Amino acid sequence: MSSRDTILATLRANRPDPAAHELPPVAVLGDMDAGKARFEDALQLLGGQILLPQEGDTLASAIARRFPDAKIICSAVPDFEGTIRLEDVASPQQAAATDVLVVRSPFGISEMGSIFLSEAQLNSLNSAAHLTQHIVVILSEKNLTANMHTAYVERPEFHTAHYGVLMTGPSATADIQGVLIRGAQGVRSLSVWWE
């Protein structure tokens, strides 16, 4: 056994039993509005967009209208075809060549306009959500929670995921003069489609 294996085996053997140590209760604080309007306002404030359906629109037609030059549309959901399935994306380099990633979020946080993604939604290719050019998130209004406190208390994904990320709008950076650049280090746009 290598030194690395010995160290990891020792750590695994000495891992505390989570059932033996109860966590303290989480205080539920702040505004309890878990509404769709609050979510949309917060999302748009931080550069995210709502993909609004037009008469007779499907998700596919809305994506084609919003991203007319998209060639590689990767789907991580069973009910949307795309041009490639996420499980067929073999590497982060292939994910980086994706124009649009379509994924379903298990919940959103109204206070921040954030969506949650984990390895369950990203098929363990966690980098896909950061390397694609644009991300379209399918979200149900019934899966909105008011704030981080309620999300932690109410949503089991916080406790079962090995990896989790909260995303609010596109990647952004600003310099000391306050010049804001969106899509600088990650997705160029994040759009929400209500189901």
XYZ file of N, CA and C in Angstrom:
585
model
N 0.849 -1.174 0.000
C 0.000 0.000 0.000
C 0.899 1.243 0.000
N 0.559 2.216 -0.828
C 1.348 3.445 -0.898
C 1.052 4.333 0.309
N 1.886 5.342 0.511
C 1.671 6.298 1.603
C 0.317 6.984 1.454
N -0.010 7.321 0.225
C -1.297 7.976 -0.042
C -2.448 7.077 0.398
N -2.397 5.803 0.005
C -3.453 4.857 0.365
C -3.543 4.665 1.870
N -2.393 4.630 2.539
C -2.370 4.487 3.994
C -3.037 5.685 4.669
N -2.711 6.878 4.214
C -3.294 8.094 4.797
C -4.802 8.126 4.570
N -5.223 7.829 3.346
C -6.662 7.842 3.050
C -7.405 6.773 3.837
N -6.824 5.595 3.985
C -7.457 4.527 4.764
C -7.589 4.940 6.229
N -6.569 5.592 6.769
C -6.609 6.061 8.154
C -7.697 7.116 8.334
N -7.794 8.041 7.380
C -8.832 9.062 7.460
C -10.231 8.447 7.394
N -10.423 7.500 6.490
C -11.730 6.845 6.373
C -12.089 6.079 7.645
N -11.115 5.425 8.228
C -11.363 4.643 9.442
C -11.689 5.528 10.639
N -11.215 6.749 10.639
C -11.419 7.651 11.774
C -12.449 8.738 11.513
N -13.229 8.562 10.460
C -14.276 9.541 10.144
C -15.343 9.487 11.234
N -15.742 10.636 11.768
C -16.770 10.618 12.813
C -18.121 10.183 12.238
N -18.892 9.541 13.074
C -20.231 9.101 12.676
C -21.153 10.316 12.707
N -21.712 10.724 11.538
C -22.562 11.919 11.527
C -23.807 11.764 12.390
N -24.290 10.539 12.553
C -25.488 10.325 13.375
C -25.194 10.556 14.855
N -23.938 10.406 15.255
C -23.571 10.579 16.661
C -23.474 12.043 17.061
N -23.382 12.930 16.097
C -23.230 14.352 16.389
C -24.345 15.124 15.697
N -25.331 15.527 16.474
C -26.424 16.296 15.891
C -25.981 17.719 15.614
N -26.376 18.224 14.473
C -26.056 19.607 14.135
C -27.004 20.546 14.881
N -26.537 21.726 15.194
C -27.426 22.680 15.873
C -28.540 23.112 14.920
N -29.648 23.557 15.458
C -30.750 23.993 14.587
C -30.334 25.236 13.788
N -30.859 25.340 12.605
C -30.572 26.481 11.746
C -31.643 27.534 11.960
N -31.231 28.748 12.232
C -32.185 29.841 12.396
C -32.763 30.193 11.029
N -34.062 30.324 10.966
C -34.716 30.725 9.727
C -34.988 32.218 9.848
N -34.228 33.002 9.082
C -34.252 34.446 9.196
C -34.640 35.093 7.878
N -34.955 36.356 7.938
C -35.135 37.138 6.727
C -36.541 37.084 6.161
N -36.668 37.664 5.002
C -37.936 37.751 4.282
C -38.336 36.354 3.815
N -39.561 35.965 4.069
C -40.026 34.616 3.733
C -40.764 34.556 2.399
N -40.619 35.578 1.580
C -41.267 35.589 0.267
C -40.502 34.656 -0.670
N -41.143 33.552 -1.040
C -40.534 32.592 -1.965
C -41.183 32.710 -3.338
N -41.625 33.899 -3.674
C -42.384 34.100 -4.898
C -41.557 34.166 -6.167
N -42.237 33.883 -7.257
C -41.634 33.904 -8.587
C -41.168 35.316 -8.955
N -41.971 36.338 -8.639
C -41.610 37.724 -8.981
C -40.324 38.139 -8.269
N -40.186 37.775 -7.010
C -38.964 38.106 -6.260
C -37.748 37.409 -6.887
N -37.922 36.138 -7.254
C -36.835 35.394 -7.899
C -36.430 36.073 -9.201
N -37.403 36.402 -10.045
C -37.112 37.010 -11.344
C -36.417 38.357 -11.191
N -36.880 39.183 -10.238
C -36.245 40.491 -10.010
C -34.786 40.336 -9.610
N -34.520 39.409 -8.677
C -33.145 39.190 -8.212
C -32.270 38.626 -9.327
N -32.798 37.678 -10.096
C -32.046 37.080 -11.195
C -31.671 38.136 -12.231
N -32.623 38.957 -12.613
C -32.383 39.963 -13.640
C -31.461 41.068 -13.138
N -31.531 41.383 -11.859
C -30.637 42.384 -11.275
C -29.171 41.967 -11.437
N -28.931 40.667 -11.382
C -27.563 40.153 -11.484
C -27.233 39.619 -12.873
N -28.015 40.004 -13.876
C -27.670 39.690 -15.257
C -28.294 38.439 -15.827
N -29.054 37.706 -15.029
C -29.755 36.534 -15.547
C -30.975 36.959 -16.343
N -31.532 36.014 -17.077
C -32.682 36.318 -17.926
C -33.764 35.266 -17.739
N -34.986 35.680 -18.026
C -36.108 34.752 -18.071
C -36.383 34.483 -19.541
N -36.414 33.232 -19.904
C -36.710 32.838 -21.278
C -38.227 32.749 -21.385
N -38.832 33.826 -21.868
C -40.295 33.916 -21.929
C -40.823 33.224 -23.177
N -41.807 32.338 -22.997
C -42.375 31.677 -24.168
C -43.275 32.633 -24.956
N -43.206 32.529 -26.261
C -44.134 33.240 -27.125
C -45.244 32.275 -27.501
N -46.252 32.763 -28.183
C -47.395 31.947 -28.564
C -46.949 30.638 -29.212
N -47.334 29.514 -28.623
C -47.027 28.206 -29.180
C -45.590 27.762 -29.022
N -44.808 28.489 -28.250
C -43.393 28.160 -28.065
C -43.197 26.859 -27.296
N -42.200 26.122 -27.701
C -41.671 25.017 -26.905
C -40.303 25.472 -26.412
N -39.714 24.692 -25.544
C -38.365 25.034 -25.082
C -37.399 25.061 -26.263
N -37.533 24.105 -27.162
C -36.641 24.041 -28.330
C -36.763 25.286 -29.201
N -37.979 25.746 -29.457
C -38.146 26.937 -30.307
C -37.685 28.203 -29.584
N -37.886 28.258 -28.270
C -37.410 29.415 -27.501
C -35.881 29.480 -27.500
N -35.218 28.331 -27.385
C -33.752 28.302 -27.428
C -33.265 28.690 -28.820
N -33.922 28.186 -29.857
C -33.524 28.527 -31.230
C -33.674 30.022 -31.491
N -34.713 30.634 -30.930
C -34.929 32.074 -31.088
C -33.890 32.869 -30.294
N -33.599 32.447 -29.076
C -32.677 33.175 -28.192
C -31.219 33.001 -28.612
N -30.879 31.799 -29.119
C -29.498 31.492 -29.509
C -29.481 30.997 -30.955
N -29.727 31.868 -31.918
C -29.869 31.428 -33.313
C -28.594 30.840 -33.916
N -27.434 31.183 -33.395
C -26.176 30.674 -33.953
C -25.661 29.424 -33.234
N -26.407 28.953 -32.239
C -25.955 27.790 -31.466
C -25.946 26.537 -32.332
N -24.824 25.844 -32.312
C -24.685 24.608 -33.080
C -24.695 23.378 -32.169
N -24.060 23.505 -31.016
C -24.008 22.376 -30.082
C -24.872 22.721 -28.871
N -25.999 22.040 -28.758
C -26.926 22.239 -27.648
C -26.959 20.940 -26.862
N -26.408 20.994 -25.673
C -26.249 19.815 -24.831
C -27.410 19.733 -23.846
N -28.044 18.581 -23.796
C -29.176 18.395 -22.890
C -28.804 17.480 -21.738
N -29.131 17.927 -20.529
C -28.940 17.118 -19.328
C -30.287 16.682 -18.769
N -31.345 16.839 -19.566
C -32.693 16.479 -19.127
C -33.297 15.482 -20.118
N -34.091 14.549 -19.620
C -34.639 13.530 -20.520
C -35.701 14.047 -21.481
N -36.362 15.147 -21.150
C -37.479 15.626 -21.964
C -37.091 16.720 -22.967
N -35.797 16.904 -23.195
C -35.327 17.838 -24.222
C -34.183 17.168 -24.973
N -34.284 17.130 -26.295
C -33.340 16.370 -27.114
C -31.957 17.018 -27.213
N -31.862 18.249 -27.699
C -30.559 18.863 -27.943
C -29.846 18.179 -29.093
N -28.615 18.574 -29.349
C -27.820 17.921 -30.391
C -26.880 16.883 -29.798
N -26.699 16.922 -28.468
C -25.861 15.950 -27.766
C -26.398 15.806 -26.347
N -26.279 14.616 -25.804
C -26.689 14.354 -24.423
C -25.486 14.603 -23.502
N -25.737 15.090 -22.306
C -24.639 15.360 -21.376
C -23.839 14.088 -21.066
N -24.512 12.966 -20.976
C -23.785 11.725 -20.681
C -22.830 11.318 -21.809
N -23.004 11.914 -22.999
C -22.092 11.639 -24.116
C -20.918 12.624 -24.183
N -20.913 13.617 -23.310
C -19.796 14.565 -23.246
C -18.698 13.903 -22.419
N -17.573 13.657 -23.053
C -16.520 12.841 -22.444
C -15.495 13.623 -21.629
N -15.404 14.944 -21.836
C -14.339 15.688 -21.163
C -14.743 17.143 -20.958
N -14.068 17.823 -20.050
C -14.311 19.261 -19.899
C -14.032 20.027 -21.188
N -13.076 19.582 -21.976
C -12.772 20.258 -23.238
C -13.970 20.187 -24.186
N -14.647 19.052 -24.202
C -15.844 18.911 -25.031
C -16.970 19.784 -24.473
N -17.070 19.896 -23.148
C -18.081 20.765 -22.538
C -17.824 22.225 -22.896
N -16.558 22.606 -22.991
C -16.205 23.990 -23.326
C -16.622 24.351 -24.745
N -16.771 23.366 -25.608
C -17.183 23.623 -26.990
C -18.701 23.708 -27.135
N -19.420 23.526 -26.031
C -20.881 23.548 -26.049
C -21.389 24.984 -26.097
N -22.328 25.221 -27.002
C -22.931 26.554 -27.097
C -23.973 26.767 -26.006
N -24.867 25.794 -25.825
C -25.951 25.913 -24.848
C -26.075 24.607 -24.079
N -26.139 24.699 -22.752
C -26.415 23.555 -21.892
C -27.807 23.735 -21.316
N -28.640 22.716 -21.432
C -29.988 22.732 -20.859
C -29.994 21.776 -19.677
N -30.357 22.282 -18.512
C -30.322 21.497 -17.277
C -31.534 21.864 -16.422
N -31.998 20.935 -15.612
C -33.114 21.203 -14.695
C -32.549 21.384 -13.290
N -32.933 22.470 -12.647
C -32.491 22.728 -11.280
C -33.527 22.182 -10.299
N -33.072 21.521 -9.231
C -34.036 21.018 -8.254
C -34.710 22.120 -7.445
N -34.053 23.278 -7.316
C -34.690 24.392 -6.612
C -33.992 25.710 -6.921
N -34.712 26.784 -6.634
C -34.174 28.130 -6.774
C -34.378 28.896 -5.480
N -33.581 29.931 -5.260
C -33.675 30.761 -4.055
C -34.155 32.142 -4.472
N -35.355 32.492 -4.042
C -35.985 33.740 -4.483
C -35.212 34.984 -4.080
N -34.679 35.018 -2.870
C -33.973 36.197 -2.375
C -32.815 36.589 -3.295
N -32.113 35.599 -3.851
C -30.910 35.865 -4.628
C -31.077 35.599 -6.119
N -32.208 35.017 -6.525
C -32.372 34.648 -7.923
C -31.402 33.555 -8.324
N -31.050 32.703 -7.379
C -30.059 31.653 -7.616
C -30.718 30.318 -7.906
N -30.003 29.510 -8.686
C -30.430 28.135 -8.928
C -29.350 27.215 -8.376
N -29.755 26.022 -7.972
C -28.831 25.039 -7.398
C -28.609 23.926 -8.401
N -27.355 23.532 -8.593
C -27.001 22.381 -9.417
C -26.013 21.519 -8.641
N -26.119 20.210 -8.827
C -25.176 19.284 -8.196
C -24.773 18.228 -9.213
N -23.987 17.266 -8.748
C -23.558 16.199 -9.643
C -24.745 15.396 -10.162
N -25.870 15.417 -9.442
C -27.064 14.698 -9.900
C -27.617 15.302 -11.193
N -27.596 16.615 -11.323
C -28.085 17.276 -12.532
C -27.017 17.307 -13.628
N -25.760 17.325 -13.247
C -24.672 17.495 -14.208
C -23.997 16.183 -14.581
N -24.611 15.060 -14.194
C -24.100 13.754 -14.576
C -22.616 13.616 -14.219
N -22.244 14.191 -13.072
C -20.876 14.170 -12.540
C -19.848 14.906 -13.399
N -20.295 15.606 -14.446
C -19.390 16.466 -15.222
C -19.662 17.910 -14.764
N -19.252 18.191 -13.535
C -19.582 19.458 -12.885
C -19.075 20.670 -13.641
N -17.981 20.515 -14.359
C -17.416 21.638 -15.101
C -18.311 22.090 -16.253
N -19.241 21.247 -16.678
C -20.115 21.603 -17.804
C -20.898 22.887 -17.531
N -21.320 23.082 -16.292
C -22.106 24.269 -15.960
C -21.283 25.551 -15.981
N -19.975 25.436 -15.998
C -19.107 26.609 -15.980
C -18.394 26.842 -17.307
N -18.264 25.793 -18.110
C -17.491 25.905 -19.347
C -18.348 26.159 -20.580
N -19.621 25.806 -20.528
C -20.502 26.055 -21.664
C -20.646 27.563 -21.884
N -21.021 27.959 -23.074
C -21.173 29.386 -23.369
C -22.435 29.969 -22.728
N -23.547 29.232 -22.832
C -24.826 29.696 -22.296
C -25.492 28.533 -21.582
N -26.217 28.831 -20.518
C -26.932 27.786 -19.789
C -28.406 28.170 -19.692
N -29.259 27.218 -20.013
C -30.703 27.384 -19.870
C -31.137 26.434 -18.764
N -31.755 26.990 -17.737
C -32.128 26.225 -16.558
C -33.649 26.082 -16.525
N -34.102 24.848 -16.493
C -35.527 24.576 -16.336
C -35.809 24.574 -14.838
N -36.804 25.359 -14.428
C -37.095 25.508 -13.006
C -38.599 25.553 -12.803
N -39.060 24.905 -11.758
C -40.477 24.924 -11.411
C -40.712 25.935 -10.298
N -41.759 26.727 -10.455
C -42.090 27.726 -9.439
C -42.343 27.082 -8.080
N -42.877 25.880 -8.067
C -43.155 25.197 -6.793
C -41.874 24.809 -6.056
N -40.725 24.857 -6.752
C -39.444 24.519 -6.131
C -38.642 25.744 -5.711
N -39.309 26.875 -5.555
C -38.636 28.070 -5.044
C -38.684 28.068 -3.525
N -37.598 28.522 -2.924
C -37.545 28.700 -1.485
C -37.145 30.150 -1.213
N -37.458 30.650 -0.042
C -37.323 32.084 0.231
C -35.873 32.572 0.237
N -34.998 31.889 0.993
C -33.630 32.384 1.161
C -32.688 31.232 1.490
N -31.435 31.534 1.762
C -30.447 30.494 2.061
C -30.813 29.691 3.303
N -31.376 30.356 4.301
C -31.750 29.652 5.531
C -32.819 28.606 5.241
N -33.860 29.016 4.508
C -34.935 28.067 4.200
C -34.437 26.989 3.234
N -33.557 27.345 2.328
C -33.015 26.342 1.402
C -32.272 25.259 2.177
N -31.471 25.669 3.144
C -30.699 24.709 3.929
C -31.614 23.807 4.755
N -32.665 24.388 5.304
C -33.578 23.624 6.149
C -34.508 22.744 5.314
N -35.034 23.288 4.219
C -36.089 22.601 3.465
C -35.587 21.663 2.373
N -34.445 21.919 1.819
C -34.021 21.189 0.619
C -33.034 20.069 0.956
N -33.386 18.830 0.684
C -32.486 17.712 1.000
C -31.214 17.705 0.149
N -31.228 18.383 -0.997
C -30.055 18.394 -1.878
C -28.818 18.956 -1.187
N -29.010 19.879 -0.250
C -27.866 20.426 0.481
C -27.159 19.346 1.305
N -27.905 18.336 1.694
C -27.352 17.315 2.587
C -26.958 16.035 1.855
N -27.422 15.858 0.634
C -27.127 14.619 -0.093
C -26.097 14.812 -1.204
N -25.918 16.034 -1.674
C -24.996 16.279 -2.791
C -23.540 16.228 -2.319
N -22.693 15.665 -3.155
C -21.251 15.684 -2.894
C -20.645 16.969 -3.451
N -21.316 17.523 -4.442
C -20.891 18.774 -5.083
C -22.147 19.598 -5.292
N -22.083 20.865 -5.007
C -23.226 21.737 -5.251
C -22.758 23.136 -5.573
N -23.492 23.794 -6.448
C -23.171 25.166 -6.810
C -24.464 25.957 -6.914
N -24.425 27.176 -6.406
C -25.517 28.125 -6.591
C -25.074 29.097 -7.666
N -25.884 29.243 -8.703
C -25.549 30.150 -9.798
C -26.614 31.225 -9.888
N -26.163 32.444 -10.059
C -27.068 33.576 -10.225
C -26.573 34.394 -11.403
N -27.174 34.211 -12.535
C -26.770 34.978 -13.704
C -25.457 34.493 -14.280
N -24.967 35.209 -15.274
C -23.718 34.809 -15.930
C -22.515 35.137 -15.060
N -21.392 34.576 -15.434
C -20.129 34.928 -14.800
C -19.901 36.424 -14.996
N -19.295 37.069 -14.019
C -19.035 38.503 -14.154
C -17.790 38.873 -13.357
N -17.145 39.929 -13.799
C -16.002 40.471 -13.077
C -15.997 41.986 -13.297
N -15.423 42.697 -12.361
C -15.336 44.156 -12.497
C -13.949 44.607 -12.059
N -13.457 45.647 -12.701
C -12.156 46.164 -12.303
C -12.343 47.274 -11.271
N -11.259 47.857 -10.834
C -11.301 48.865 -9.780
C -12.089 50.109 -10.186
N -12.215 50.343 -11.494
C -12.990 51.494 -11.964
C -14.474 51.169 -12.101
N -14.839 49.934 -11.742
C -16.243 49.553 -11.771
C -16.751 49.137 -13.136
N -15.869 48.817 -14.052
C -16.290 48.352 -15.368
C -16.663 46.878 -15.237
N -17.927 46.562 -15.487
C -18.448 45.215 -15.326
C -18.388 44.465 -16.650
N -17.810 43.295 -16.615
C -17.729 42.418 -17.782
C -18.481 41.141 -17.437
N -19.500 40.817 -18.218
C -20.263 39.582 -17.986
C -19.728 38.484 -18.902
N -19.740 37.269 -18.371
C -19.265 36.132 -19.141
C -17.764 36.068 -19.263
N -17.060 36.686 -18.329
C -15.601 36.768 -18.419
C -14.911 35.452 -18.088
N -15.417 34.733 -17.105
C -14.719 33.536 -16.640
C -15.623 32.315 -16.574
N -16.748 32.384 -17.204
C -17.693 31.270 -17.158
C -18.782 31.508 -18.178
N -19.988 31.047 -17.839
C -21.086 31.180 -18.799
C -21.353 32.641 -19.142
N -21.658 32.868 -20.409
C -21.940 34.226 -20.877
C -23.370 34.644 -20.579
N -24.274 33.674 -20.457
C -25.647 34.003 -20.078
C -26.272 32.830 -19.339
N -27.173 33.156 -18.412
C -27.957 32.159 -17.702
C -29.409 32.556 -17.872
N -30.189 31.671 -18.453
C -31.613 31.935 -18.689
C -32.441 30.880 -17.973
N -33.567 31.303 -17.424
C -34.470 30.384 -16.719
C -35.722 30.201 -17.570
N -36.116 28.945 -17.731
C -37.356 28.569 -18.416
C -38.271 27.957 -17.358
N -39.444 28.572 -17.148
C -40.380 28.056 -16.140
C -41.129 26.863 -16.689
N -41.188 25.791 -15.891
C -41.980 24.637 -16.323
C -43.263 24.567 -15.529
